[in-house]
Coordinates of N, CA and C in Angstrom, one line a residue:
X1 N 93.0 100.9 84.8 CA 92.1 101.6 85.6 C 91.3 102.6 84.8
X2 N 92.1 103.1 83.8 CA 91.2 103.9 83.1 C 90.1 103.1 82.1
X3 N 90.2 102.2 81.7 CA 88.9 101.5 81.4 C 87.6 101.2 82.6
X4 N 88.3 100.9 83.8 CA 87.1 100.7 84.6 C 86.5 101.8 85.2
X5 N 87.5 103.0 85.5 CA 86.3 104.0 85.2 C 85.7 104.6 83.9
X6 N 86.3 104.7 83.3 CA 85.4 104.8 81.6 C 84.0 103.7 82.3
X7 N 84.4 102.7 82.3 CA 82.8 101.7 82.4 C 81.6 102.5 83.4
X8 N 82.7 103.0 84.6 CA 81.7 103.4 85.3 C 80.6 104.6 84.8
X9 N 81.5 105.3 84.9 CA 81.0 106.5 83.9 C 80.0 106.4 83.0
X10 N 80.3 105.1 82.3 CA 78.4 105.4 81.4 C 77.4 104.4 81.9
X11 N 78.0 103.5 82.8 CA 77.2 102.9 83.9 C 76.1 103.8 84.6
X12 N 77.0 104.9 84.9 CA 76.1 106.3 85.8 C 75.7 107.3 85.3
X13 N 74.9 106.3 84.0 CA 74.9 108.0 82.9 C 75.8 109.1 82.3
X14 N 76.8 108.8 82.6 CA 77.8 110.0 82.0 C 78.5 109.7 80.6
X15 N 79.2 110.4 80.4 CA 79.8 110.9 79.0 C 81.3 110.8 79.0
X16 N 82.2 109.8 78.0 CA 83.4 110.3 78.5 C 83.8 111.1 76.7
X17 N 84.5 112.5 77.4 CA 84.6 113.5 76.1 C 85.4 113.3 75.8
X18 N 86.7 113.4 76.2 CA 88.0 112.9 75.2 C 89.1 112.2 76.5
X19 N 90.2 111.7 75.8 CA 90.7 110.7 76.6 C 92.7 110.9 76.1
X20 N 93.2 111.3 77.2 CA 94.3 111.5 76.8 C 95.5 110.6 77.5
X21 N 96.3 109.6 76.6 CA 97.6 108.6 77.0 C 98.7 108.9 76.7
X22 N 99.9 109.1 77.4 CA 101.1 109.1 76.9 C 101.6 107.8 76.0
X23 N 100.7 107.1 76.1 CA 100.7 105.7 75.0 C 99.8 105.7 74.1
X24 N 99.6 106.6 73.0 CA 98.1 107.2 71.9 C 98.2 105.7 71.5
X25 N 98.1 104.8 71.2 CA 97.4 103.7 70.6 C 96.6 103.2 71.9
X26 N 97.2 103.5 73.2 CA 96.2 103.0 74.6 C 95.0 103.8 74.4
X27 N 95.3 105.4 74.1 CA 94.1 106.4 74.4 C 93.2 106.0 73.0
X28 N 93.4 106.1 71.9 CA 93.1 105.4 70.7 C 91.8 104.2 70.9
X29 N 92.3 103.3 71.4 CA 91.6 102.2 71.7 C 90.4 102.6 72.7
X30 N 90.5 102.8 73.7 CA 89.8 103.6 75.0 C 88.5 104.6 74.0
X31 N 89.0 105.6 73.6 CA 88.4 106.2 72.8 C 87.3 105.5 71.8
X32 N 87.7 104.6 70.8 CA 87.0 103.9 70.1 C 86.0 103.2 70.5
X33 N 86.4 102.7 71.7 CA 85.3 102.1 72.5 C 84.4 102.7 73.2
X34 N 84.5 104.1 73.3 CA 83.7 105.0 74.7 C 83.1 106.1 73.4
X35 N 83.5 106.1 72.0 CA 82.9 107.4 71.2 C 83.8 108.8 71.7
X36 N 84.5 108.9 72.5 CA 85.2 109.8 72.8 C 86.7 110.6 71.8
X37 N 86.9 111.3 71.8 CA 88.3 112.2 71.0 C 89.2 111.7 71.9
X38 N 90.2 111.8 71.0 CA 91.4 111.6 71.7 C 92.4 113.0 72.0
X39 N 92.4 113.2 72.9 CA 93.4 114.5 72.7 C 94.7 114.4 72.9
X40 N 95.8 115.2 72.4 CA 97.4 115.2 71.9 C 98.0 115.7 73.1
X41 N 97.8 116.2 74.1 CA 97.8 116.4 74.8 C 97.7 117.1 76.8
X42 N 97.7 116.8 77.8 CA 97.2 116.6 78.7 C 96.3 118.2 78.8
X43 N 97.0 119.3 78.5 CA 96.6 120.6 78.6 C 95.2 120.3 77.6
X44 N 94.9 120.0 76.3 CA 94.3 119.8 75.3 C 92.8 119.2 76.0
X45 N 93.4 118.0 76.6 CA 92.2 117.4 77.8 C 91.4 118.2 78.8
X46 N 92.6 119.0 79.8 CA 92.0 119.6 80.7 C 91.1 121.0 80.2
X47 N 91.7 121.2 79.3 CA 90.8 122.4 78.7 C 89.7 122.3 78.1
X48 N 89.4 121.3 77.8 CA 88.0 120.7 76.7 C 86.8 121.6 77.3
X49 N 86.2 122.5 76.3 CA 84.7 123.1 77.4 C 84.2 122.3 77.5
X50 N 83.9 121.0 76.9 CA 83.0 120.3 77.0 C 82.9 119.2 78.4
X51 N 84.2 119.6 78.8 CA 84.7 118.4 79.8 C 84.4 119.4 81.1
X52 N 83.4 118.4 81.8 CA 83.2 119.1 83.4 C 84.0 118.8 84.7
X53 N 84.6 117.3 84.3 CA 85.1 116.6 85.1 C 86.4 115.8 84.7
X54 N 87.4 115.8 85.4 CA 88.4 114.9 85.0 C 88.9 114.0 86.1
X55 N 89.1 112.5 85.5 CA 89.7 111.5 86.0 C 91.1 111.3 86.2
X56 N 91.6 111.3 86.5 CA 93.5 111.2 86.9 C 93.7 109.9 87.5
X57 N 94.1 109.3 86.1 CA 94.6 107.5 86.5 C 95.9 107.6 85.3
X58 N 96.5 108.5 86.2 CA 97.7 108.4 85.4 C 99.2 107.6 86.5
X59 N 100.6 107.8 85.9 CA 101.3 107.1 87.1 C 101.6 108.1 88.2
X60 N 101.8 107.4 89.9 CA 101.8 108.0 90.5 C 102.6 109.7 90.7
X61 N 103.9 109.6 89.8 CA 104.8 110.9 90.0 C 104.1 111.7 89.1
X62 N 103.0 111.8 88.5 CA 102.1 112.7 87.5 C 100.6 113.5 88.3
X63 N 100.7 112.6 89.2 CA 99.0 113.1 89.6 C 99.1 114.6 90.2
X64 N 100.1 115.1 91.4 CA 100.1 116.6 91.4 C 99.7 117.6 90.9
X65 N 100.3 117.4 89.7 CA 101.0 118.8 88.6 C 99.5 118.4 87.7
X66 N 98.8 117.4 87.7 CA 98.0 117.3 87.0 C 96.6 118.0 87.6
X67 N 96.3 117.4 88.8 CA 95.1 117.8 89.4 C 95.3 119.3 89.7
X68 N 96.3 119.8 89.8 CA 96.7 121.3 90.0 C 96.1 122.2 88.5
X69 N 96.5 121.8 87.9 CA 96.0 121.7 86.1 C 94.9 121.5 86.3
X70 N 94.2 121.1 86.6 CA 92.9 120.7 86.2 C 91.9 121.5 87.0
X71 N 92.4 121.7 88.1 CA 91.0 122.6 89.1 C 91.4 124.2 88.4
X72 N 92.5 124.5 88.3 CA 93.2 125.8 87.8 C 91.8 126.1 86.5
X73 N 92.1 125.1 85.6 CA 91.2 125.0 84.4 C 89.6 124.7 84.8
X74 N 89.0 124.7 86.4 CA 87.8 124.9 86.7 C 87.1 124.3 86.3
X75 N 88.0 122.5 87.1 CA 87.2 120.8 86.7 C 87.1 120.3 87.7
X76 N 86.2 119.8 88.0 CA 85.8 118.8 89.6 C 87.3 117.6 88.9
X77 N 87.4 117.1 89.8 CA 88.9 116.0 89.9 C 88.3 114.7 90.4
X78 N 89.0 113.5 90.0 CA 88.8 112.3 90.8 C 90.1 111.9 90.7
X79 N 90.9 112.0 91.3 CA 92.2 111.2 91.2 C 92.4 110.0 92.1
X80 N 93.1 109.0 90.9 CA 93.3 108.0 91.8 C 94.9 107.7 92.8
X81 N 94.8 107.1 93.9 CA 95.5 107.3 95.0 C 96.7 106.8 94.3
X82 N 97.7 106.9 94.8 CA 98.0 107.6 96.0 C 98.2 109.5 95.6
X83 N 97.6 110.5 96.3 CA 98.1 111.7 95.6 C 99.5 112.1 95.0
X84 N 100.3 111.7 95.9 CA 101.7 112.1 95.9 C 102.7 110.9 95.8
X85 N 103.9 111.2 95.3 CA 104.9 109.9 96.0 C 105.6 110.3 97.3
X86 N 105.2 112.0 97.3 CA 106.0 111.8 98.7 C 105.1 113.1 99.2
X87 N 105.5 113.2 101.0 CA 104.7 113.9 101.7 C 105.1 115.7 100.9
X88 N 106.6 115.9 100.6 CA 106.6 117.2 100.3 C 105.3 117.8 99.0
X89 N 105.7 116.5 98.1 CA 104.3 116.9 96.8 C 103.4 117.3 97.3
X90 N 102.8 116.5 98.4 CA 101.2 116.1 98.8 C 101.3 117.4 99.3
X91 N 102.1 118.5 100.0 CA 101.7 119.2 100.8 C 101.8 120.4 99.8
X92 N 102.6 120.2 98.7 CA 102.9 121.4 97.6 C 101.0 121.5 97.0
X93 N 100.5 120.4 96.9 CA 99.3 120.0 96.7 C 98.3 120.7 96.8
X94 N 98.3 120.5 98.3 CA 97.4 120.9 99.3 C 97.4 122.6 99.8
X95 N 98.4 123.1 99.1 CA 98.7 124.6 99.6 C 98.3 125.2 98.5
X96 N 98.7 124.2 97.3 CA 98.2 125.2 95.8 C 96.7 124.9 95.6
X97 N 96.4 124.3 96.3 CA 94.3 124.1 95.9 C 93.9 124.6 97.1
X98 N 94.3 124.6 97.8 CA 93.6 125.8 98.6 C 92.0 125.6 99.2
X99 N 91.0 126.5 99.0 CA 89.5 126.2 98.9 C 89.1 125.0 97.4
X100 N 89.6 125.0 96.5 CA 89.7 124.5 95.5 C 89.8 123.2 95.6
X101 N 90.4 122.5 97.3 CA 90.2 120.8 97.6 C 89.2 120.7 97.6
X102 N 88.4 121.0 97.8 CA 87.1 120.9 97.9 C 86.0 120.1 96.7
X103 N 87.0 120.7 95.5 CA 86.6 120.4 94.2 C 87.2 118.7 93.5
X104 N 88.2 118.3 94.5 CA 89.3 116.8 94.3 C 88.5 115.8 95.0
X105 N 88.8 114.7 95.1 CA 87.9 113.7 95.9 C 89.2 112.5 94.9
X106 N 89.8 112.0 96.1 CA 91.0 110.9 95.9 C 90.6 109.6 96.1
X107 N 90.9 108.6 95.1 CA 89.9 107.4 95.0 C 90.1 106.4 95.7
X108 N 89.7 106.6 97.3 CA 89.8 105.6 98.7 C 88.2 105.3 98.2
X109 N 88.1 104.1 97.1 CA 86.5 103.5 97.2 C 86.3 102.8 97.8
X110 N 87.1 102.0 98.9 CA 86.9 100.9 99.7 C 85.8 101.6 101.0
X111 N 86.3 102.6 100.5 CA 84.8 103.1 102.0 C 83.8 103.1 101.4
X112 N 83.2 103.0 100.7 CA 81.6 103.2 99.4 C 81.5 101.2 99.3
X113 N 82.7 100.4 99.2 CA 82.1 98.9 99.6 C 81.0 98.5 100.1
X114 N 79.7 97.6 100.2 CA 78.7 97.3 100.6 C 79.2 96.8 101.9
X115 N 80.2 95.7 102.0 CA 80.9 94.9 103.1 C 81.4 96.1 104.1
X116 N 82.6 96.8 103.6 CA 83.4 98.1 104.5 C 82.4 98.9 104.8
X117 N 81.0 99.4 104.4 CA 80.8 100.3 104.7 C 79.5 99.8 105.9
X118 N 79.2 98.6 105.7 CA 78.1 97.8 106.8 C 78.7 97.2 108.0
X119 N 79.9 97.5 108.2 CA 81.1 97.1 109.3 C 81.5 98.4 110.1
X120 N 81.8 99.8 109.2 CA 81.9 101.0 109.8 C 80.3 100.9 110.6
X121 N 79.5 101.3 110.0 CA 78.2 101.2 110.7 C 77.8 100.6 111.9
X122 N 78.5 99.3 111.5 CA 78.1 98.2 112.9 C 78.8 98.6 114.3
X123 N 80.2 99.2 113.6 CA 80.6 100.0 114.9 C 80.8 100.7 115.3
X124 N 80.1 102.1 114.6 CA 79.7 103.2 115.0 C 78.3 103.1 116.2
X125 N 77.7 102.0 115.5 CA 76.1 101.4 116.0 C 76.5 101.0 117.6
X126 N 77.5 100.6 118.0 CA 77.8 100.1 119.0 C 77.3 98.5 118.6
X127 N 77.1 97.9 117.7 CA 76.1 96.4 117.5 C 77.6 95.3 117.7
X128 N 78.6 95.4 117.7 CA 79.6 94.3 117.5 C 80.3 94.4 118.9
X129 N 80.2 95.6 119.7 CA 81.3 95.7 120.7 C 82.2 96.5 120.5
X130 N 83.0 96.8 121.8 CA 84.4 97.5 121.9 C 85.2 96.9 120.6
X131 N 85.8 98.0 119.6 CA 86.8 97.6 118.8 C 88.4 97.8 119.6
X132 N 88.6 96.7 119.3 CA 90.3 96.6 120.7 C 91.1 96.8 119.2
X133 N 91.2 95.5 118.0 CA 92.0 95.5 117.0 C 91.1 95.2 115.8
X134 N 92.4 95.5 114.6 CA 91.5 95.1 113.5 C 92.3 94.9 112.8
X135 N 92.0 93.9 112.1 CA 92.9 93.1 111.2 C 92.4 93.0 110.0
X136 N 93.1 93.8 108.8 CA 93.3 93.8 107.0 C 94.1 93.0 106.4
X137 N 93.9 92.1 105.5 CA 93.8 91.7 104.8 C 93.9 91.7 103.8
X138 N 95.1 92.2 102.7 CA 94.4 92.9 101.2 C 95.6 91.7 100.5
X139 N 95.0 91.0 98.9 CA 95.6 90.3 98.4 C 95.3 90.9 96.8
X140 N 96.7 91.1 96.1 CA 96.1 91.5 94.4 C 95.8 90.2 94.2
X141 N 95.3 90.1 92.6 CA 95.3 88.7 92.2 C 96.1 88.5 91.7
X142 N 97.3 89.4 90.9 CA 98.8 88.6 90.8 C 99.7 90.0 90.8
X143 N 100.7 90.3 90.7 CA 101.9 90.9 90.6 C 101.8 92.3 89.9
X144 N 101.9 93.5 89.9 CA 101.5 94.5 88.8 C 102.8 94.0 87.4
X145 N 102.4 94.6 86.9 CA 103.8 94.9 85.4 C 104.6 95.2 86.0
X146 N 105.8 94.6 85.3 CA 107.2 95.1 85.8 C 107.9 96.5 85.6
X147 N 107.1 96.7 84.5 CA 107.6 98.2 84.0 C 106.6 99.6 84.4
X148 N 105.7 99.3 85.8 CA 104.7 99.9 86.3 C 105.6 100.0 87.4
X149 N 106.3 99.1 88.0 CA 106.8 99.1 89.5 C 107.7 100.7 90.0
X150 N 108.9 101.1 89.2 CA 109.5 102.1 88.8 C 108.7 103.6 89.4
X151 N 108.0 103.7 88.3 CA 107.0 105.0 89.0 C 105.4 104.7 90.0
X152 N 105.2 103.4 90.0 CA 104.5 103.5 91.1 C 104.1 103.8 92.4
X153 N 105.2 104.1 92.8 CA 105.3 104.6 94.3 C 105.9 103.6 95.5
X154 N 105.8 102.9 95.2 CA 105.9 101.3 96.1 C 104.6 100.9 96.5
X155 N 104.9 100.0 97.1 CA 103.7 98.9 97.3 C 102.9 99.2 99.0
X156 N 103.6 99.9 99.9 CA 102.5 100.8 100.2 C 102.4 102.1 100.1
X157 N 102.6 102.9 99.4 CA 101.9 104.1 98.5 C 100.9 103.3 97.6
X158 N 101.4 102.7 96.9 CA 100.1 101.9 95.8 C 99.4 101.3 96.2
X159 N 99.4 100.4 96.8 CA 98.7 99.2 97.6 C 97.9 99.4 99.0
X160 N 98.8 99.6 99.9 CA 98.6 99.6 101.3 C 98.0 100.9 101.9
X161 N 98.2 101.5 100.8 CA 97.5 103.1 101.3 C 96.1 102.9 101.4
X162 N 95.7 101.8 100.9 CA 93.8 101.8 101.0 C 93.7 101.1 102.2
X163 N 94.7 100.1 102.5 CA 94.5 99.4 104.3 C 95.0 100.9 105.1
X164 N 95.6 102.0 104.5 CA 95.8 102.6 105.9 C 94.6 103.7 106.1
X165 N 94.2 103.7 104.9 CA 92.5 104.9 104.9 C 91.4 104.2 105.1
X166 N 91.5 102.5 104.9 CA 90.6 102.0 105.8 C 90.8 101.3 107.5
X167 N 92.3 101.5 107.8 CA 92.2 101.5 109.4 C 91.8 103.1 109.9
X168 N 92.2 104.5 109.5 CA 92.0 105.3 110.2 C 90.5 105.4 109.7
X169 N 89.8 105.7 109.1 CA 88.6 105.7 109.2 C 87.9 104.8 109.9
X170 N 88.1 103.7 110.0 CA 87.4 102.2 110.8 C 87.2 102.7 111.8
X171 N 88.7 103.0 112.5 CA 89.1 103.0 114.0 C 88.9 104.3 114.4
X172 N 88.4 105.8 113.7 CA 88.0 106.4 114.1 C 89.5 107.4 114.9
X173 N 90.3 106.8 114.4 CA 91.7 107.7 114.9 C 93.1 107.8 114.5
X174 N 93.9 108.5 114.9 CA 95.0 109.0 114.1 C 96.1 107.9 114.4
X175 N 96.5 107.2 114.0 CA 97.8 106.2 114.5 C 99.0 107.2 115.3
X176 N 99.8 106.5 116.6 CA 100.5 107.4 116.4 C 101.9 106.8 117.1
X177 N 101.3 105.6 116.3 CA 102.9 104.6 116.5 C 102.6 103.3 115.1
X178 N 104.0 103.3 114.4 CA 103.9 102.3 113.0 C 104.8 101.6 112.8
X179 N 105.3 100.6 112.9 CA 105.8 99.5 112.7 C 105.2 99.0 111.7
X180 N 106.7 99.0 110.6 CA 106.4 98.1 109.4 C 107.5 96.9 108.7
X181 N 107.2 95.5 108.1 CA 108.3 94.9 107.8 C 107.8 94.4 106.6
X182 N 108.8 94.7 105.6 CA 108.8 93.9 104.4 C 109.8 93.0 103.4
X183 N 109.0 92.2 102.7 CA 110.0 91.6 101.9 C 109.7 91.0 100.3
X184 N 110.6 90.9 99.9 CA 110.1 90.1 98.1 C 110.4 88.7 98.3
X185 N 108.8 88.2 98.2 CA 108.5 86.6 98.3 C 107.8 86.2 97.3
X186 N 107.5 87.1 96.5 CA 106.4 86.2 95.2 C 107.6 86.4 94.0
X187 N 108.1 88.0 93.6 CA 108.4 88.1 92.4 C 110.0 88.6 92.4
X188 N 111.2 88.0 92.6 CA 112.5 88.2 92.6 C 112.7 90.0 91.8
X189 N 111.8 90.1 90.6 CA 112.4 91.0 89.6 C 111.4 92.3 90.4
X190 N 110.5 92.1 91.1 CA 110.1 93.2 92.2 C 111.4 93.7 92.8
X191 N 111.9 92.7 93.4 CA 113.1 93.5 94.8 C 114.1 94.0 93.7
X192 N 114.8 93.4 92.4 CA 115.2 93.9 91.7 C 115.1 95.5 91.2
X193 N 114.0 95.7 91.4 CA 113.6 96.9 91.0 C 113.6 98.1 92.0
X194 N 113.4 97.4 92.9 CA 113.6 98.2 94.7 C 112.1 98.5 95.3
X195 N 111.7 96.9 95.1 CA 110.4 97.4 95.5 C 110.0 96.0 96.9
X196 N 109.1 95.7 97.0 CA 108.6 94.7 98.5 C 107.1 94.3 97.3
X197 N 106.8 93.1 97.7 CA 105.3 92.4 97.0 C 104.8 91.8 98.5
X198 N 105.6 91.9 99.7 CA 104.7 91.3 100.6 C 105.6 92.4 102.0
X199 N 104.0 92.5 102.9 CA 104.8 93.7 103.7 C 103.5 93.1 105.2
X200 N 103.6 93.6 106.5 CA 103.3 93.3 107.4 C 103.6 95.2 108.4
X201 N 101.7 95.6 108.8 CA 102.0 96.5 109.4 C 101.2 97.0 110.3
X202 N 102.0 97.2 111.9 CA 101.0 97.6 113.3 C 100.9 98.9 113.2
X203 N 99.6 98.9 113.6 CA 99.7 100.8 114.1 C 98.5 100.8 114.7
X204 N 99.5 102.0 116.0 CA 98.9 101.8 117.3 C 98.1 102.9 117.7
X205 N 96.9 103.1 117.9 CA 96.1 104.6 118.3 C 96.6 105.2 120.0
X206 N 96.5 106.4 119.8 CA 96.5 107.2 121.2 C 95.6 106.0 122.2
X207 N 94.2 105.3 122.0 CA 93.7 104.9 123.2 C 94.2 103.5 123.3
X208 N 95.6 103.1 122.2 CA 95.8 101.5 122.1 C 95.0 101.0 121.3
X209 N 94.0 101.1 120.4 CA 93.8 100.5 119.5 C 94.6 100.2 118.5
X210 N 94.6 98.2 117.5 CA 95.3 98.5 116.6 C 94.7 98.0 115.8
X211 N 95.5 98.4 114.7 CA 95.3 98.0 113.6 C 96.4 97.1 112.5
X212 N 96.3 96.2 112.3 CA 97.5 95.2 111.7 C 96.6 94.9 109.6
X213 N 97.8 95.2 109.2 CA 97.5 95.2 107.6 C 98.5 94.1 107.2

């Protein structure tokens, strides 16, 4: 992920200034390709004057303590999702940034989609009808790394969190009933690990709307 936004980034005119991996032959490489420093470490990064902005595509039990770091040091943020692995982080989060959220923006890009975002429209427009349900859809194209799975968060923190920020945004409301079932049907060494690769989930709005992922 950190290469694809590196791409974006000089796609959109920008600059990437230095680039910091707990894997330095990963940041190394990244760097070489983007003109960018590599820095030794994460503090080294956030502090760069040169650096206005920082990207957080690190693993999920890291992004907190990072983005906390980073607005502290007086950087607009882009972290990618999921913020937290669990609701206490998120909320430790959310208390220590203060007015300073303002400055974070979490990377639900499925709403900026040409498709997702000409669908919100169509039914805000009233042009399609009453929305009763709505049904997501989401397929990787194969399996993550096995040695990703561990600190990832599971597979809906990683995954399914973008079907659940694009039902509440769709549907315009807060679920406030969830039914979920899962299971390991593609990759044995997933459930091994304590994780699900295939999962099935209702959620039902105050007016009865639903939503199925």
């Amino acid at each position: 992920m950190a290469r694809v936004h590196a791409k974006a980034i000089r796609a959109a005119g920008g600059a990437l200034v230095t680039v910091y991996d707990v894997v330095e032959t990963a940041a190394k490489s990244l760097a070489a390709d983007t003109g960018a420093s590599v820095a030794h470490s994460p503090e080294e990064a956030l502090h760069h004057p040169d650096v206005g902005a920082v990207v957080v595509v690190t693993s999920s039990d890291t992004h907190v303590d990072l983005v906390i770091q980073a607005t502290r040091a007086g950087k607009a943020v882009m972290c990618e999702k999921p913020l937290a692995p669990n609701l206490a982080d998120a909320q430790r989060c959310i208390n220590e940034l203060g007015p300073r959220a303002n400055n974070v923006f979490l990377a639900f890009n499925r709403r900026f989609d040409p498709g997702h975002a000409a669908l919100k429209k169509a039914i805000d427009g009233g042009e399609i009808g009453n929305l009763e349900q709505l049904t997501i859809t989401s397929r990787d194209p194969a399996p993550p790394p096995l040695e990703y799975i561990p600190n990832s968060g599971g597979l809906f923190r990683d995954m399914m969190i973008h079907d659940f920020d694009m039902a509440r945004w769709i549907l315009g409301e807060e679920p406030v009933s969830i039914h979920s079932r899962g299971s390991c049907l593609v990759d044995p060494q997933i459930g091994k690990l304590g994780d699900i690769d295939t999962a099935c989930v209702t959620m039902v709005t105050l007016s009865g709307k639903q939503a199925v992922s």
